[in-house]
PDB file of C-alpha atoms in Angstrom:
ATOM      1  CA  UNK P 270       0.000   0.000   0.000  1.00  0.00           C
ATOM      2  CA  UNK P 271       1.311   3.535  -1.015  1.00  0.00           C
ATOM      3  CA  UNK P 272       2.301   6.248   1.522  1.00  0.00           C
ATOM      4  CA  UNK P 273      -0.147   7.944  -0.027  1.00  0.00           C
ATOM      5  CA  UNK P 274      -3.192   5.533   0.017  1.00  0.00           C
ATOM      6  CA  UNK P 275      -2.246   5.168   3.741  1.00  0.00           C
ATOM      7  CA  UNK P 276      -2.493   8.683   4.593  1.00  0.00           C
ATOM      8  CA  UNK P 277      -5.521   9.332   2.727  1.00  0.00           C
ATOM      9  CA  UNK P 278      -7.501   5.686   4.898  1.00  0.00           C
ATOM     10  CA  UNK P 279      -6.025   8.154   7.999  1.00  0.00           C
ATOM     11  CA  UNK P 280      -8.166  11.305   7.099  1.00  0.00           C
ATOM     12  CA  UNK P 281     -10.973   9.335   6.518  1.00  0.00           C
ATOM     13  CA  UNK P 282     -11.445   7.110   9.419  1.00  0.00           C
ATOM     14  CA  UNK P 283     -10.325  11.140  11.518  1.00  0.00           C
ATOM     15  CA  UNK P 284     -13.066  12.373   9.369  1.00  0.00           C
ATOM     16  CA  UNK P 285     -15.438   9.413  10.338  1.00  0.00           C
ATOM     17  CA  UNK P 286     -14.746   9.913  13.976  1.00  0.00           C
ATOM     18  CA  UNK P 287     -16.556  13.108  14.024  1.00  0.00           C
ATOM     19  CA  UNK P 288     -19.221  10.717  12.971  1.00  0.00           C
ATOM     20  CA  UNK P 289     -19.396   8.362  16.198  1.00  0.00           C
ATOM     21  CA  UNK P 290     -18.769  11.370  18.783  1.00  0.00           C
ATOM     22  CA  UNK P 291     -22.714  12.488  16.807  1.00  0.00           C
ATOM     23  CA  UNK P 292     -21.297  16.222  18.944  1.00  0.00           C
ATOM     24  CA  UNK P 293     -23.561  17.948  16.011  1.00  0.00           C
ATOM     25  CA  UNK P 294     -25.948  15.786  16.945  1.00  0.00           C
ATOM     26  CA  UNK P 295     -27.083  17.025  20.981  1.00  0.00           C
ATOM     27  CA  UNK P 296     -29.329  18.787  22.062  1.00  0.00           C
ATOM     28  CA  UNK P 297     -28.495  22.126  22.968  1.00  0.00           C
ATOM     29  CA  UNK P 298     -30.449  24.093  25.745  1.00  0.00           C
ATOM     30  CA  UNK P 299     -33.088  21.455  25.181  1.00  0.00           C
ATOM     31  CA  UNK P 300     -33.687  21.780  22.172  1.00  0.00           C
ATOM     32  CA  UNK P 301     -32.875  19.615  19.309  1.00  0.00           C
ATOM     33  CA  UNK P 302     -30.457  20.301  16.517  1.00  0.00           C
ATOM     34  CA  UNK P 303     -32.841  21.235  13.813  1.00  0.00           C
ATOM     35  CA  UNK P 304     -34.359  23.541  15.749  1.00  0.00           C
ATOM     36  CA  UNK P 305     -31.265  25.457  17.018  1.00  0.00           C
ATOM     37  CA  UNK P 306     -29.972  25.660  13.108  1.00  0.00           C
ATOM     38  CA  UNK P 307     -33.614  27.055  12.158  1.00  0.00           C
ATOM     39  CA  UNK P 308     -33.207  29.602  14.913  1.00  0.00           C
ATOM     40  CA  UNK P 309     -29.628  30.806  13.660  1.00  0.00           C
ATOM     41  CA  UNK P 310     -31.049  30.760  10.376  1.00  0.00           C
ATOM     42  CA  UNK P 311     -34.216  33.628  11.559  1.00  0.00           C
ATOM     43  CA  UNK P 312     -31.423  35.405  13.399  1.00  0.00           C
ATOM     44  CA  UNK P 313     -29.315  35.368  10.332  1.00  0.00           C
ATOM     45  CA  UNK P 314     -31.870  36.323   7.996  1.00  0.00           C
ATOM     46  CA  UNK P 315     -33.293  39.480  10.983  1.00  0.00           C
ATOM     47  CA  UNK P 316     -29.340  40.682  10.205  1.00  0.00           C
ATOM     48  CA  UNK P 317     -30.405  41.988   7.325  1.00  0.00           C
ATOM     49  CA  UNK P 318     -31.867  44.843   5.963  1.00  0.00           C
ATOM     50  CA  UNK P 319     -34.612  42.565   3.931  1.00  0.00           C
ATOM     51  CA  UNK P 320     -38.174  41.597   5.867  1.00  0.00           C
ATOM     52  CA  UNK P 321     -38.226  38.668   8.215  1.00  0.00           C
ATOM     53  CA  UNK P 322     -37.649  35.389   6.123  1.00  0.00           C
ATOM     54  CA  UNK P 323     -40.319  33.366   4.574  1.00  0.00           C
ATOM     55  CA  UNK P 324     -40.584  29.850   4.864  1.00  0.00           C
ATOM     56  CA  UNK P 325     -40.124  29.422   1.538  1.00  0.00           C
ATOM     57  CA  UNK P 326     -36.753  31.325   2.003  1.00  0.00           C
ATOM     58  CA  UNK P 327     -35.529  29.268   5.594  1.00  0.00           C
ATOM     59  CA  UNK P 328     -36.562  26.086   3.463  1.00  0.00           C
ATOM     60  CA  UNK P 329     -33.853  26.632   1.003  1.00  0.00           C
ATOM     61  CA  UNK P 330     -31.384  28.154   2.933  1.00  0.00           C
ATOM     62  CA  UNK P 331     -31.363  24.801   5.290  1.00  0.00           C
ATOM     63  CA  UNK P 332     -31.802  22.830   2.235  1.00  0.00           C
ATOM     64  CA  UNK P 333     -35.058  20.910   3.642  1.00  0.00           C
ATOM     65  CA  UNK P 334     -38.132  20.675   2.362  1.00  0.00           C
ATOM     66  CA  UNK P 335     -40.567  23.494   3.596  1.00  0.00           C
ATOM     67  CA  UNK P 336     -43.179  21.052   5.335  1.00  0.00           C
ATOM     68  CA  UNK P 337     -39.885  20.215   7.708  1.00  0.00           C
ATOM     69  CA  UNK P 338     -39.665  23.905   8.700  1.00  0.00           C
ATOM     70  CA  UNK P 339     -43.191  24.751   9.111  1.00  0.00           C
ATOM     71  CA  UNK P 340     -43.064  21.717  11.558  1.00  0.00           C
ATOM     72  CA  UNK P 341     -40.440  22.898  13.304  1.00  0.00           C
ATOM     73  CA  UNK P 342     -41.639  26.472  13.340  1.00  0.00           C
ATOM     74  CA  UNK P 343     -44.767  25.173  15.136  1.00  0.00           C
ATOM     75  CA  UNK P 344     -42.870  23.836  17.739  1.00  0.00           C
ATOM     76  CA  UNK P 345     -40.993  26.914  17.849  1.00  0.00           C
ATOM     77  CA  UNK P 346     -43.851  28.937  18.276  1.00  0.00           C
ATOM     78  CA  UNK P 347     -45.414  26.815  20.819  1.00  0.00           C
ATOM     79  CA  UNK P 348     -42.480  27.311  22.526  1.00  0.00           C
ATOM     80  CA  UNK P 349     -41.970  31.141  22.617  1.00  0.00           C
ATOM     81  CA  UNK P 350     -39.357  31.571  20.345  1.00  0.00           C
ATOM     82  CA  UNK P 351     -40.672  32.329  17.108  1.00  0.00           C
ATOM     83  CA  UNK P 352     -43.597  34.582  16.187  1.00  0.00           C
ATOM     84  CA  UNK P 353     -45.467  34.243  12.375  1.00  0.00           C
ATOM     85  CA  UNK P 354     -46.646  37.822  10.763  1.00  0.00           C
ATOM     86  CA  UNK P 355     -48.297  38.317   7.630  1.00  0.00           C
ATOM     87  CA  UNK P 356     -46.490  40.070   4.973  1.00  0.00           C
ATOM     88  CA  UNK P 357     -47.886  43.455   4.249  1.00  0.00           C
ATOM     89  CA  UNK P 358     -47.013  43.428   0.973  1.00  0.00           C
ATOM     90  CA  UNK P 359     -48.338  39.669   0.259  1.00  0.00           C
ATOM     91  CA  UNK P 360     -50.809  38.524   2.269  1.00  0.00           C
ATOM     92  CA  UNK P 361     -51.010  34.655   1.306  1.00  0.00           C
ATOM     93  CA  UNK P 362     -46.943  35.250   2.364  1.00  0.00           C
ATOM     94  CA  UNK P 363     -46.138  34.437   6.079  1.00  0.00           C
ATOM     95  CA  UNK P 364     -43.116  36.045   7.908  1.00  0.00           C
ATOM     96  CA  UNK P 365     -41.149  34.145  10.801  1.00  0.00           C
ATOM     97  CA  UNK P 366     -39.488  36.172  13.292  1.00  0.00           C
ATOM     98  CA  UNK P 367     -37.851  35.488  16.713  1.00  0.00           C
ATOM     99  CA  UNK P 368     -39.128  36.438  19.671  1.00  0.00           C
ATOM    100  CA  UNK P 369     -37.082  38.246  22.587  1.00  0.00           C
ATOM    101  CA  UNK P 370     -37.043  34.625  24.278  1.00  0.00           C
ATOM    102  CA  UNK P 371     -35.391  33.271  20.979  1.00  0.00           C
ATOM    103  CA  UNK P 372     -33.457  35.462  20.226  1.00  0.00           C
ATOM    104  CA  UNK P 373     -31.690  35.190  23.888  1.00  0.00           C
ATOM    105  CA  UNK P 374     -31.586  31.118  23.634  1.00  0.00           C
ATOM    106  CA  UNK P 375     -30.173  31.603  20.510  1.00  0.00           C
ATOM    107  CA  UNK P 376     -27.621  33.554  21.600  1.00  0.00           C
ATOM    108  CA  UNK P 377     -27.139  31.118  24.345  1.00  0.00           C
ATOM    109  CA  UNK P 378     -26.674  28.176  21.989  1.00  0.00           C
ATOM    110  CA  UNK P 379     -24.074  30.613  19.912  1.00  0.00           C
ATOM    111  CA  UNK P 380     -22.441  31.104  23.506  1.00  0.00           C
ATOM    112  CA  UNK P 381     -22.487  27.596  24.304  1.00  0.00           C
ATOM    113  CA  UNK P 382     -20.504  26.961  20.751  1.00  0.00           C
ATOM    114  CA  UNK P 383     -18.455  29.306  21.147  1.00  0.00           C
ATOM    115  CA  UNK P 384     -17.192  27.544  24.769  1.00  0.00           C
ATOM    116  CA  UNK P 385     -17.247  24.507  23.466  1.00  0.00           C
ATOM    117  CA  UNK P 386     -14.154  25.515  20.869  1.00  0.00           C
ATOM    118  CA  UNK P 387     -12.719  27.636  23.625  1.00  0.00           C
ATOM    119  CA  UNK P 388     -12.100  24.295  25.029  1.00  0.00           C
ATOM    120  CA  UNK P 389     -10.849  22.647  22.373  1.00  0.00           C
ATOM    121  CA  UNK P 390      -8.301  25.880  21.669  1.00  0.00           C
ATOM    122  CA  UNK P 391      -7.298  24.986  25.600  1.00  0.00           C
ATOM    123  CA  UNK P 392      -6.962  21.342  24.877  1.00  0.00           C
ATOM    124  CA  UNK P 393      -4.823  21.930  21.778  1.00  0.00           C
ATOM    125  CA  UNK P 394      -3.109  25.257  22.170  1.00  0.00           C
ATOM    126  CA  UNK P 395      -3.360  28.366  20.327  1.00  0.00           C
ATOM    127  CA  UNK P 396      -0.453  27.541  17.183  1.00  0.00           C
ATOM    128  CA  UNK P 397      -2.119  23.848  16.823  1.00  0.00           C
ATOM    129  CA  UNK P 398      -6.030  25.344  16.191  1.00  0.00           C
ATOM    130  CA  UNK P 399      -5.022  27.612  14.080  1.00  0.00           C
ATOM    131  CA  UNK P 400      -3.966  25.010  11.895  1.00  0.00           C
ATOM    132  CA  UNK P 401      -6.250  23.132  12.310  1.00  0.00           C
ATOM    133  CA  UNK P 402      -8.850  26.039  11.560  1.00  0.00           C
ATOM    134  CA  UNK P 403      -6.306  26.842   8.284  1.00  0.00           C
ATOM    135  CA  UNK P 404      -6.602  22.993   7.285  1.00  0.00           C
ATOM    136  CA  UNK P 405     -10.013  22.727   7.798  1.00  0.00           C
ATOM    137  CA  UNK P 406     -10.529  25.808   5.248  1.00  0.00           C
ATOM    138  CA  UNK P 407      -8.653  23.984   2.604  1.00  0.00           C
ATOM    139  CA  UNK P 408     -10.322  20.868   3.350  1.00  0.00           C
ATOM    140  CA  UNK P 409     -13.501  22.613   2.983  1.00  0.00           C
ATOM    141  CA  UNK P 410     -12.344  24.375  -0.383  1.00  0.00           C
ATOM    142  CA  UNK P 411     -10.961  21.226  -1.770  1.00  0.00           C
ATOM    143  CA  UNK P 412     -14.109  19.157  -1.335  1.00  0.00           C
ATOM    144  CA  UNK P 413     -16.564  22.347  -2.767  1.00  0.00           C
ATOM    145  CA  UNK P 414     -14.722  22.939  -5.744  1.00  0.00           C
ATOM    146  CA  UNK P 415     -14.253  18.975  -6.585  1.00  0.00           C
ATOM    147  CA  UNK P 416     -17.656  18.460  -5.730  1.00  0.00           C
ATOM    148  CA  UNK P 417     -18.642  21.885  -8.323  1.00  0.00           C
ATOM    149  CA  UNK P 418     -17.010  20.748 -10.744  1.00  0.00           C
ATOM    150  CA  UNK P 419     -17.920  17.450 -10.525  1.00  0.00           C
ATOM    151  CA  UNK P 420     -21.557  18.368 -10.778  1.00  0.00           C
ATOM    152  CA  UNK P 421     -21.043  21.224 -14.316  1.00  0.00           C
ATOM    153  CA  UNK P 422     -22.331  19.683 -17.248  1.00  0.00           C
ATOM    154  CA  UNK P 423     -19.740  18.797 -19.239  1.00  0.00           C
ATOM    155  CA  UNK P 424     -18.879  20.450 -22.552  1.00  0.00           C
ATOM    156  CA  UNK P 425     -18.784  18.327 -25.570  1.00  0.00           C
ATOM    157  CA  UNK P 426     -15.406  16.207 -26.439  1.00  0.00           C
ATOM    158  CA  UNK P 427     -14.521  16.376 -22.766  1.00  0.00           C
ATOM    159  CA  UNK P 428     -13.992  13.342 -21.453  1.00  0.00           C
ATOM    160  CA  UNK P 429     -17.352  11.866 -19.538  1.00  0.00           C
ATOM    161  CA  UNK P 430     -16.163  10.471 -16.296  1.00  0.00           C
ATOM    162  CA  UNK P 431     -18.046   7.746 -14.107  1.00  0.00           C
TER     163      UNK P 431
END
């Protein structure tokens, strides 16, 4: 087996380990994963100058169907931390906004990230997680742009590859 080969089985099962510690995976404050993200999501889109997001809008930006984030919004709501409005200029439109309850357990959750990789920048030092953070990037990059170009339609006479 090729130095290579070996190296690359090593990122893989590192990568997969991420996968068994399921850390993305806990709840947070209570509340489960899905909801947190759809909460940084309505924070995210209140950051802007543009009108609270639409459902329509939070489904794509999560990349889930919208039926998944009305669900979740009706939890939300039930819970405090989201409020619905009608759009003034589109009445059949809804409008999702956080609530001053979600928007401080959201910025709990962002607090309670945050603390998390203050830890980890303890456990490994400050030099070692910024490489880290530096290989992640190109990790990150590497796997977009194969994955991009992987998925353009290819041009005619280039070579189709399976």
């Amino acid at each position: 087996m090729s130095t290579e080969t070996e190296t690359a089985q090593r990122l893989l099962q590192a990568f997969m380990q991420f996968k068994r510690v399921e850390w993305h995976r806990r709840s947070v404050l209570g509340y489960k994963p899905s909801e947190v993200k759809l909460l940084f999501c309505i924070l995210r889109g209140e950051k802007t100058d543009s009108p609270a997001l639409k459902v329509s809008e939070i489904s794509q930006l999560l990349q889930v169907t919208p039926p998944t984030v009305t669900q979740l919004i009706k939890e939300l709501e039930a819970s405090g931390l989201v409020e619905r409005s009608m759009d003034p200029s589109d009445r059949r439109s809804v409008r999702i906004r956080l609530t001053q309850k979600g928007f401080t357990v959201t910025k709990q959750a962002r607090n309670e990230f945050v603390n998390s990789f203050h830890g980890l920048v303890e456990y490994l030092g400050e030099a070692e997680s910024r490489q880290l953070a530096d290989l992640l990037t190109q990790a990150f990059r590497y796997f977009t742009t194969k994955e991009a170009a992987e998925n353009r339609p290819s041009v005619q006479g280039e070579d189709e590859r399976c």
